[in-house]
PDB file of C-alpha atoms in Angstrom:
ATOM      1  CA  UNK I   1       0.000   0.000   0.000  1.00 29.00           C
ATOM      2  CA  UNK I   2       1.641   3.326  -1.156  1.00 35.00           C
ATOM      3  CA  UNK I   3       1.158   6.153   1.673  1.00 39.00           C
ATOM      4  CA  UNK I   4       0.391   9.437   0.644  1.00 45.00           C
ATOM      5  CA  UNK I   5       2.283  12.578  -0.080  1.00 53.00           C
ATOM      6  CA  UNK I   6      -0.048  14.925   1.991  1.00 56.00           C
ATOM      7  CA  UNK I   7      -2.807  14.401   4.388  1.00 63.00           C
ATOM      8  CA  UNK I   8      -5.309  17.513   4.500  1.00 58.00           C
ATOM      9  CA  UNK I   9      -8.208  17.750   7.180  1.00 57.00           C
ATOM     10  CA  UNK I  10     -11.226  19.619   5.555  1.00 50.00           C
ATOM     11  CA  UNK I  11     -10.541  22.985   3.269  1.00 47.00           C
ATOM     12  CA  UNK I  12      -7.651  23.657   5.851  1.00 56.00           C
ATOM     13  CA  UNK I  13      -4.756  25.560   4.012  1.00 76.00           C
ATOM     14  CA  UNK I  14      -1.306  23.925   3.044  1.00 86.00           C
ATOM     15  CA  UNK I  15       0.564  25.260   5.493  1.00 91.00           C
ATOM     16  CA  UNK I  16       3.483  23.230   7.302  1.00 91.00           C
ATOM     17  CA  UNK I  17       5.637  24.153  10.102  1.00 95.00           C
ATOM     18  CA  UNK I  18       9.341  23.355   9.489  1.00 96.00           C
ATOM     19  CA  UNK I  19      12.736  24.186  11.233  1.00 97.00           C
ATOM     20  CA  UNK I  20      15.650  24.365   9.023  1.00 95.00           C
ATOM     21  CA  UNK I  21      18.158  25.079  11.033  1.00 96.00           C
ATOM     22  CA  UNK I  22      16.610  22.354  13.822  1.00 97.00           C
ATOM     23  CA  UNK I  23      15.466  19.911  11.037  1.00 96.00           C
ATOM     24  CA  UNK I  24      12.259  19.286  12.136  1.00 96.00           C
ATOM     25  CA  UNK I  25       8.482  19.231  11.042  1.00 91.00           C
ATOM     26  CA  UNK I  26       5.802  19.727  12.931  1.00 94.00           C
ATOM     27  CA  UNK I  27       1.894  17.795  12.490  1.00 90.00           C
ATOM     28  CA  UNK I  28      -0.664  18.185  14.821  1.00 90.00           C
ATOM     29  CA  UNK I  29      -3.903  16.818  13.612  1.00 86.00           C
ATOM     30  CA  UNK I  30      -6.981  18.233  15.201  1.00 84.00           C
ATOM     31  CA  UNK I  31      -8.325  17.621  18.770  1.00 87.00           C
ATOM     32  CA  UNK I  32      -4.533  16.320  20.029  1.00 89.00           C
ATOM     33  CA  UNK I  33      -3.211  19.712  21.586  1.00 90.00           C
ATOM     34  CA  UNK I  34      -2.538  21.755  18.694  1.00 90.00           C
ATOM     35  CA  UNK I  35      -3.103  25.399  20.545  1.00 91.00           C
ATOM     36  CA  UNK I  36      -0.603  23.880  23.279  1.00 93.00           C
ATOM     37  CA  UNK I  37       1.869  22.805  20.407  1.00 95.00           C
ATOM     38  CA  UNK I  38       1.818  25.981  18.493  1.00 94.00           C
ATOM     39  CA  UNK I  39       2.244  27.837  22.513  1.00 94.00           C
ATOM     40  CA  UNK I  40       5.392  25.482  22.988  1.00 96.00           C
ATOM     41  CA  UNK I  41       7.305  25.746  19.400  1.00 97.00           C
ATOM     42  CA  UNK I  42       7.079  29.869  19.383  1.00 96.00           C
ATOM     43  CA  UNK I  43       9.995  29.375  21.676  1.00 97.00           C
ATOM     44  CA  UNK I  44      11.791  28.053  18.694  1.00 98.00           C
ATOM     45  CA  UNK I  45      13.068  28.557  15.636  1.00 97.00           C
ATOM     46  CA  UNK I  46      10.219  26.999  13.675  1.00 97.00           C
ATOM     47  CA  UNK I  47       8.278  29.281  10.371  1.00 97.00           C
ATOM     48  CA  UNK I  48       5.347  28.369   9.052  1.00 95.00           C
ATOM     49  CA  UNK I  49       5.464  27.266   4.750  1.00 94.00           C
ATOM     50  CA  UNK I  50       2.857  27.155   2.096  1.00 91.00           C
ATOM     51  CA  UNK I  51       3.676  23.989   0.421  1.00 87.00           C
ATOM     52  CA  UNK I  52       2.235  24.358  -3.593  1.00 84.00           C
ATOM     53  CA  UNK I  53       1.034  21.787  -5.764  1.00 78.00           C
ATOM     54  CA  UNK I  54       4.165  20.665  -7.052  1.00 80.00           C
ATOM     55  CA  UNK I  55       5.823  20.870  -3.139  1.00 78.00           C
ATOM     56  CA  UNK I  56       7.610  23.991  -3.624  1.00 85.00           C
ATOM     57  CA  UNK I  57       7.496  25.830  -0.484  1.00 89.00           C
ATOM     58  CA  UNK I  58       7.486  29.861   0.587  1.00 91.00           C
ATOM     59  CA  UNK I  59       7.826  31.309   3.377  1.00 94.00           C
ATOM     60  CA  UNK I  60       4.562  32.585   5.220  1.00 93.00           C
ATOM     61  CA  UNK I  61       6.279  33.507   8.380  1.00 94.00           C
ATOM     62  CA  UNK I  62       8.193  33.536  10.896  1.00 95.00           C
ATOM     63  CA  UNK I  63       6.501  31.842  13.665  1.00 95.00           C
ATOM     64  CA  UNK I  64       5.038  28.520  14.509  1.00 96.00           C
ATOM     65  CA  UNK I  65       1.628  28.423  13.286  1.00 93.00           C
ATOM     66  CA  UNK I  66      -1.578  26.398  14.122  1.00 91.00           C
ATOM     67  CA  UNK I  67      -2.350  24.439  11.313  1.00 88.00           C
ATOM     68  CA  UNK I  68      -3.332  20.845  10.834  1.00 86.00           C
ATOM     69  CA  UNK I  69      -1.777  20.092   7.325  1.00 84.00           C
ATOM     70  CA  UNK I  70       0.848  17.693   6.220  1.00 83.00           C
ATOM     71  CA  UNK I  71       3.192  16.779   3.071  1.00 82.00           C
ATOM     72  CA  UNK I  72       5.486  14.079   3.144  1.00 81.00           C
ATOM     73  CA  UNK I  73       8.018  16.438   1.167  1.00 82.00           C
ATOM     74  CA  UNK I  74      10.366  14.076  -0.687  1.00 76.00           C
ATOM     75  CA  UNK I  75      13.451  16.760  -0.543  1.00 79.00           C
ATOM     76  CA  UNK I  76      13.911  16.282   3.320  1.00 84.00           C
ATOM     77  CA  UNK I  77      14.056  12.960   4.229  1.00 83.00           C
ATOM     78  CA  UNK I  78      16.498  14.004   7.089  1.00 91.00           C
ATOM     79  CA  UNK I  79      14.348  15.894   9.099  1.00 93.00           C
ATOM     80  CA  UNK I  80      12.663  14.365  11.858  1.00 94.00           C
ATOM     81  CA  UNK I  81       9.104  14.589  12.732  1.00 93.00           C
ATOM     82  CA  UNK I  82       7.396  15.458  15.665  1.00 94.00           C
ATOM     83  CA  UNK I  83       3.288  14.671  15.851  1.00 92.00           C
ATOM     84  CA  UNK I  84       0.415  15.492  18.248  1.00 93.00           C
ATOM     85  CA  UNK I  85      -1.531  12.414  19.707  1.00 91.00           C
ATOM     86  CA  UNK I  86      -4.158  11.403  21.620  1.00 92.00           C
ATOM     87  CA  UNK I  87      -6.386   8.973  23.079  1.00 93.00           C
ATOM     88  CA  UNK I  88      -9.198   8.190  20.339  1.00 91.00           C
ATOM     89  CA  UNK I  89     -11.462   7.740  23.130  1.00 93.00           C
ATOM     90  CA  UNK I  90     -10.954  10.997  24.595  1.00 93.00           C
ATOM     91  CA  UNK I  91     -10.589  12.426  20.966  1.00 90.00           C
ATOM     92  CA  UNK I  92     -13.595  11.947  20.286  1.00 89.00           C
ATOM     93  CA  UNK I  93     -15.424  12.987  23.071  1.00 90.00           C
ATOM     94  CA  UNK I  94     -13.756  16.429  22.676  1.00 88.00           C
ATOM     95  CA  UNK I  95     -14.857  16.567  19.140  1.00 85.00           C
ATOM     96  CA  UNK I  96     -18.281  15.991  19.936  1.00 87.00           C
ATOM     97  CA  UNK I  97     -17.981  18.716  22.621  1.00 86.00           C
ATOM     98  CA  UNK I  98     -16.732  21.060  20.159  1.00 82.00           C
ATOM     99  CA  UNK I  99     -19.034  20.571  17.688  1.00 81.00           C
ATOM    100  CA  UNK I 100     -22.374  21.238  19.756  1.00 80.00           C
ATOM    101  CA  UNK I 101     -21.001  23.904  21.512  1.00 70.00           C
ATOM    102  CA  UNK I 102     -21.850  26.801  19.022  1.00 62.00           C
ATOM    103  CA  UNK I 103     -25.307  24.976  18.455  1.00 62.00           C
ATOM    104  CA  UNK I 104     -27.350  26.016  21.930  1.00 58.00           C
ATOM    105  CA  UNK I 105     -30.072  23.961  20.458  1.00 61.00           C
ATOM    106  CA  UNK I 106     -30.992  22.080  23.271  1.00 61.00           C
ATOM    107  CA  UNK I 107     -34.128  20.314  23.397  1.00 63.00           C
ATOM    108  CA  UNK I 108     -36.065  17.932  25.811  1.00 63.00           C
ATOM    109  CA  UNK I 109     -36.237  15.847  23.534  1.00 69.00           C
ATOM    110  CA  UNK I 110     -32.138  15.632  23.253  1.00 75.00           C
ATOM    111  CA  UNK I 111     -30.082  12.197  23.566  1.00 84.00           C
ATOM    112  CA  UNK I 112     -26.512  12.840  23.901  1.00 86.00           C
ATOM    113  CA  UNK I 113     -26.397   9.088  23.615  1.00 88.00           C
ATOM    114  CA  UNK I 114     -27.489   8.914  20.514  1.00 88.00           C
ATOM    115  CA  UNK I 115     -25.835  11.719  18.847  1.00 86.00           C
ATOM    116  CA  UNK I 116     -22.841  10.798  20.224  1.00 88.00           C
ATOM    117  CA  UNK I 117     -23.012   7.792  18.449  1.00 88.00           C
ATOM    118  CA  UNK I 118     -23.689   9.571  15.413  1.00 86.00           C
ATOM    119  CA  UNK I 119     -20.360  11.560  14.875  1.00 82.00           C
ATOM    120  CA  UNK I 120     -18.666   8.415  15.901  1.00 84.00           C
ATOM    121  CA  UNK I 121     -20.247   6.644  12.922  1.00 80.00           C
ATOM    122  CA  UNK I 122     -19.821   9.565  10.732  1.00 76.00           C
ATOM    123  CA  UNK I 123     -16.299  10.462  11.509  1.00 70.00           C
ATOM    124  CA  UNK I 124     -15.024   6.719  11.606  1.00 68.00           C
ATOM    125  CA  UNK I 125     -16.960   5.150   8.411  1.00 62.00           C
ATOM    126  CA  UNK I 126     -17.299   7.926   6.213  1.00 54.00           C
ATOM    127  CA  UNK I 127     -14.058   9.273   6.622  1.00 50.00           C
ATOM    128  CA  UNK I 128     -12.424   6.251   6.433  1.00 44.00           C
ATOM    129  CA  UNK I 129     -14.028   5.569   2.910  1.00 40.00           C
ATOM    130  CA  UNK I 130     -12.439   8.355   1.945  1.00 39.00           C
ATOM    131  CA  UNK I 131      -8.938   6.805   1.923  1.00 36.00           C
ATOM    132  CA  UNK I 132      -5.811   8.069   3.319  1.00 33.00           C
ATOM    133  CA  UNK I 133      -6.029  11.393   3.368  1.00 37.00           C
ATOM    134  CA  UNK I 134      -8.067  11.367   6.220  1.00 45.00           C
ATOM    135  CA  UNK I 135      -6.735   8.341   8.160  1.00 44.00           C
ATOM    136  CA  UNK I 136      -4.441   9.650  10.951  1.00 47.00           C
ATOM    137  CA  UNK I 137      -6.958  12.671  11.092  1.00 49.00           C
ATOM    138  CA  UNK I 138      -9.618   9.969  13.000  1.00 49.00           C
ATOM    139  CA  UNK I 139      -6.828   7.627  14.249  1.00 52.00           C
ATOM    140  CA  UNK I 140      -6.713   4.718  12.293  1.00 53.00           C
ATOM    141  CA  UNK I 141      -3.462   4.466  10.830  1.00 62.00           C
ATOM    142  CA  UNK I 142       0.000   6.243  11.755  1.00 68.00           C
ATOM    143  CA  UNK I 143       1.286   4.683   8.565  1.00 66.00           C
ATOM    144  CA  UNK I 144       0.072   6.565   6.688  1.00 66.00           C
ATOM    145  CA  UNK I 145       2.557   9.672   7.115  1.00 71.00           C
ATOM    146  CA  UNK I 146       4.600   7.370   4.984  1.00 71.00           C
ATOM    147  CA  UNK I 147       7.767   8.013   7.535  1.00 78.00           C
ATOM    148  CA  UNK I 148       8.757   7.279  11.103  1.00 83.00           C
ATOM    149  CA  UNK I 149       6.886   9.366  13.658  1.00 89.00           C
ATOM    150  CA  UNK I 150      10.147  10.533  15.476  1.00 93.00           C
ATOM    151  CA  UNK I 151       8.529  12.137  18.819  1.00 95.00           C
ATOM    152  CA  UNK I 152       5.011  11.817  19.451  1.00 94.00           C
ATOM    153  CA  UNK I 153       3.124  14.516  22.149  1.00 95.00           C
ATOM    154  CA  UNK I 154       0.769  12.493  23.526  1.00 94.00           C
ATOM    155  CA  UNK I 155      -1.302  14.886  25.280  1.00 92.00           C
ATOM    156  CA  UNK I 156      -1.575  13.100  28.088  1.00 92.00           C
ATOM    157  CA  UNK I 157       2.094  12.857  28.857  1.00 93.00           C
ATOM    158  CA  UNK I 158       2.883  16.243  27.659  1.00 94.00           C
ATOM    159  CA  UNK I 159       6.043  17.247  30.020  1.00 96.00           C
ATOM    160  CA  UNK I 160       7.855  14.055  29.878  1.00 96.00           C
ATOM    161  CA  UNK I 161       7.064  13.936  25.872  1.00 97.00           C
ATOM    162  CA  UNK I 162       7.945  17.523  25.308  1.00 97.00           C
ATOM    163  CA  UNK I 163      11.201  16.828  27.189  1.00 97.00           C
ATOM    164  CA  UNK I 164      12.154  14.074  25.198  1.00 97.00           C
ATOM    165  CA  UNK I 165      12.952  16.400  22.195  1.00 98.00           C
ATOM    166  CA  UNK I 166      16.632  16.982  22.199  1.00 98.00           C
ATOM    167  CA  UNK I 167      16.712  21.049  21.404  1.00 98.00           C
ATOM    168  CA  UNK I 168      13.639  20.909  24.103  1.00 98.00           C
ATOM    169  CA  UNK I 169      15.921  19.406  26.345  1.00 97.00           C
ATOM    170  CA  UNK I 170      19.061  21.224  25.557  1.00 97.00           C
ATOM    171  CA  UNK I 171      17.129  24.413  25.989  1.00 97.00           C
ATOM    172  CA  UNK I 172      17.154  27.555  28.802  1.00 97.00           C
ATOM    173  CA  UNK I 173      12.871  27.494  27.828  1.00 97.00           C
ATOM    174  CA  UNK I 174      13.210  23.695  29.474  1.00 97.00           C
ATOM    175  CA  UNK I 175      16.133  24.585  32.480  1.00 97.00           C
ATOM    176  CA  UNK I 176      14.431  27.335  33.761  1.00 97.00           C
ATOM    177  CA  UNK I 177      11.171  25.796  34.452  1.00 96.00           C
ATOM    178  CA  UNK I 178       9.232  27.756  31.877  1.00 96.00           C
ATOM    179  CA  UNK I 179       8.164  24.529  29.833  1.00 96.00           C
ATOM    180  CA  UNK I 180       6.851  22.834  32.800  1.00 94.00           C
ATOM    181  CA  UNK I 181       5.497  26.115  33.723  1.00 93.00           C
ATOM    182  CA  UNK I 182       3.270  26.602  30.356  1.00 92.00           C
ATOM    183  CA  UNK I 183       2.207  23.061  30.254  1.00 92.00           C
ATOM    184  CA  UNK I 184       1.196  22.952  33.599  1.00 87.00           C
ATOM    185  CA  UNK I 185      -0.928  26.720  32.769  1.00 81.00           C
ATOM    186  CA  UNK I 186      -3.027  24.448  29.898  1.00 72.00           C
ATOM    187  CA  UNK I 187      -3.363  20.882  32.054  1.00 64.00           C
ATOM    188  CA  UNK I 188      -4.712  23.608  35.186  1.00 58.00           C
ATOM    189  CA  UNK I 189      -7.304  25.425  32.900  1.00 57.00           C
ATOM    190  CA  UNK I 190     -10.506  24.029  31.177  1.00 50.00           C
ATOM    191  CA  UNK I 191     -11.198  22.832  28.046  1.00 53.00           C
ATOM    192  CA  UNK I 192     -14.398  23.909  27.740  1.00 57.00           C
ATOM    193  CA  UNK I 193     -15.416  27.170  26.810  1.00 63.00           C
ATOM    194  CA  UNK I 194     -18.933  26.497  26.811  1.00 68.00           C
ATOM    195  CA  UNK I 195     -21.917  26.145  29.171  1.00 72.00           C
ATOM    196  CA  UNK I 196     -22.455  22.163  28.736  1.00 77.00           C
ATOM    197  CA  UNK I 197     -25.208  21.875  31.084  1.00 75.00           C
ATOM    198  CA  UNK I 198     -28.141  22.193  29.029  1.00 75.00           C
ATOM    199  CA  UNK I 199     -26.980  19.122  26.829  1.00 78.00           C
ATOM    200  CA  UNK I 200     -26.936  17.369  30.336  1.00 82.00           C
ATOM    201  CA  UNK I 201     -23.754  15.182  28.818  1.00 86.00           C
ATOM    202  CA  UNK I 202     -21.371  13.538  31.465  1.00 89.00           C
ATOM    203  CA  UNK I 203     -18.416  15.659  33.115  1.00 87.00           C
ATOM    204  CA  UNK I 204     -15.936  12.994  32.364  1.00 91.00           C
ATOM    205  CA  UNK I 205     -15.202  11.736  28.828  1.00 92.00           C
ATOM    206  CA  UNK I 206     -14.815   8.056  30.226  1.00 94.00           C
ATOM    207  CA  UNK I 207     -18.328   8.434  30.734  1.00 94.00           C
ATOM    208  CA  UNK I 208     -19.417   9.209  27.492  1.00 94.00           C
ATOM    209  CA  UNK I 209     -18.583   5.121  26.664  1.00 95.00           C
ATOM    210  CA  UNK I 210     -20.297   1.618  27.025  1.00 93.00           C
ATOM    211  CA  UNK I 211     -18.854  -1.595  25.906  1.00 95.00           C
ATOM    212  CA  UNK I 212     -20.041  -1.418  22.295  1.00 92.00           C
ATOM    213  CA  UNK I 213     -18.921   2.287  21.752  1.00 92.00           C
ATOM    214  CA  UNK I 214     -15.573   1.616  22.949  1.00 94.00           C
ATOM    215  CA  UNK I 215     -15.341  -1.481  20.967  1.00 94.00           C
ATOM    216  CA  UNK I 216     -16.737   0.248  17.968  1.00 90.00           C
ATOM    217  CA  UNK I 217     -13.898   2.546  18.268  1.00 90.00           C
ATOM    218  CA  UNK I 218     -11.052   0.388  18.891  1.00 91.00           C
ATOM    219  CA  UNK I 219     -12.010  -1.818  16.048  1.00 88.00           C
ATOM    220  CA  UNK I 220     -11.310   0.747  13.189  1.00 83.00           C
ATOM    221  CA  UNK I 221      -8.454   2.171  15.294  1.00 84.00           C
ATOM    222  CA  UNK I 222      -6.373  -0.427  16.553  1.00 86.00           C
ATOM    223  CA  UNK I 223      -3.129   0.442  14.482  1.00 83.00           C
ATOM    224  CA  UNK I 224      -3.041   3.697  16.351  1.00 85.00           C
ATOM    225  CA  UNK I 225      -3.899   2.148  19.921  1.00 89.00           C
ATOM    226  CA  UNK I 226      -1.119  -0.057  19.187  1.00 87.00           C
ATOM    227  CA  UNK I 227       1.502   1.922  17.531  1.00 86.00           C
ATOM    228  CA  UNK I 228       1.469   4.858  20.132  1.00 88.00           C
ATOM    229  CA  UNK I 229       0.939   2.144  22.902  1.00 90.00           C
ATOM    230  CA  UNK I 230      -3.013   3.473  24.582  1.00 93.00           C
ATOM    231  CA  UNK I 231      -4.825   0.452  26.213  1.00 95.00           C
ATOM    232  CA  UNK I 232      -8.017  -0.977  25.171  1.00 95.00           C
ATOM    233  CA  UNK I 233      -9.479  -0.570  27.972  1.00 95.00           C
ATOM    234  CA  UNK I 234      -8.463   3.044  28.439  1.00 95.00           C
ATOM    235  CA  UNK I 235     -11.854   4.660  28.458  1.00 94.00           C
TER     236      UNK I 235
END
């Protein structure tokens, strides 16, 4: 099976974050702690590119952008790549957060249950038919980045991940505390921006799974449970 050259989520732009002088690229698909990333790699020297069609790339600008695009450039096979990551189970429990949110339709008549069901089905079979492009995006297959995922950010193990990067490490942003310090700013604030209690949906996203959800899920994404090491039974 030949991976892909890019991966695109949606009508987002093609626009990569890359460190020449680090040799690194940055992906961070949606929902795995892409505000916290693009917080973390301003202290770097990372610029944000607009790759073209035939994988030229100009320079948009000089700092680390949010973005959730990727191109598996063929010119810099030497660069190592760092991804975002995250539980599927709690990955999709904060996409189905985020997209009801803006909605305040809230009826009587409302079954979280059942909706939540809905976007799993949607998200995991329809995307999926679409093929590659959208196969990381909903956690189904690392391979298809078509390289080595050098240093994943698994957004529950953000400090000890984050400190595994060598110019991380090496760095005065990581010996003077301030890493730990921003990281520990995101873990201490909430996630949600939004008044939740209408939907009357559970505080915990453990809670938003039964045996055949979590099954469901782990059945189309086992490659990524496996490859970045979350449990089965995680939820």
């Amino acid at each position: 099976m030949i991976p892909p050259k890019e991966i695109i989520y949606l009508e987002s732009n093609k626009l990569m974050n890359i460190s020449h002088s680090l040799g690194y690229f940055v992906f961070t698909p949606p929902k795995t702690g892409s505000t916290t990333a693009a917080k973390i790699f301003n202290n770097f020297d990372f610029q944000t590119f607009k790759i073209s069609d035939t994988n030229n790339i100009e320079l948009l600008s000089s700092k680390f952008t949010q973005t959730h695009y990727y191109n598996n450039l063929p010119d810099y096979e030497n660069y190592k790549l760092i991804c975002t990551v995250r539980n599927p189970y709690s990955k999709f429990v904060s996409l189905f957060k985020y997209t009801i949110a803006p909605e305040k339709k809230v009826i009587s008549t409302y079954n979280w249950r059942e909706e939540f069901f809905e976007l799993l089905f949607d998200n995991i079979t329809h995307h999926s038919d679409q093929g590659w492009a959208h196969e990381l995006y909903f956690g189904s297959d690392p391979s298809s980045l078509g390289r080595k995922i050098d240093y994943p950010l698994r957004i529950e193990n953000l400090f000890e991940d984050y400190s595994s990067i060598p110019f991380i490490k090496d760095s005065d942003y990581f010996k003077n505390g301030s890493l730990k310090k921003d990281l520990d700013l995101k873990l201490n604030s909430t996630d949600d921006k939004y008044d939740y209690s209408l939907y009357k949906i559970p505080n915990k996203w453990e809670d938003f799974y039964d045996q055949s959800t979590a099954d469901f899920v782990y059945s189309k994404h086992k490659s990524y449970f496996d490859y970045f090491g979350y449990d089965k039974d995680s939820w």
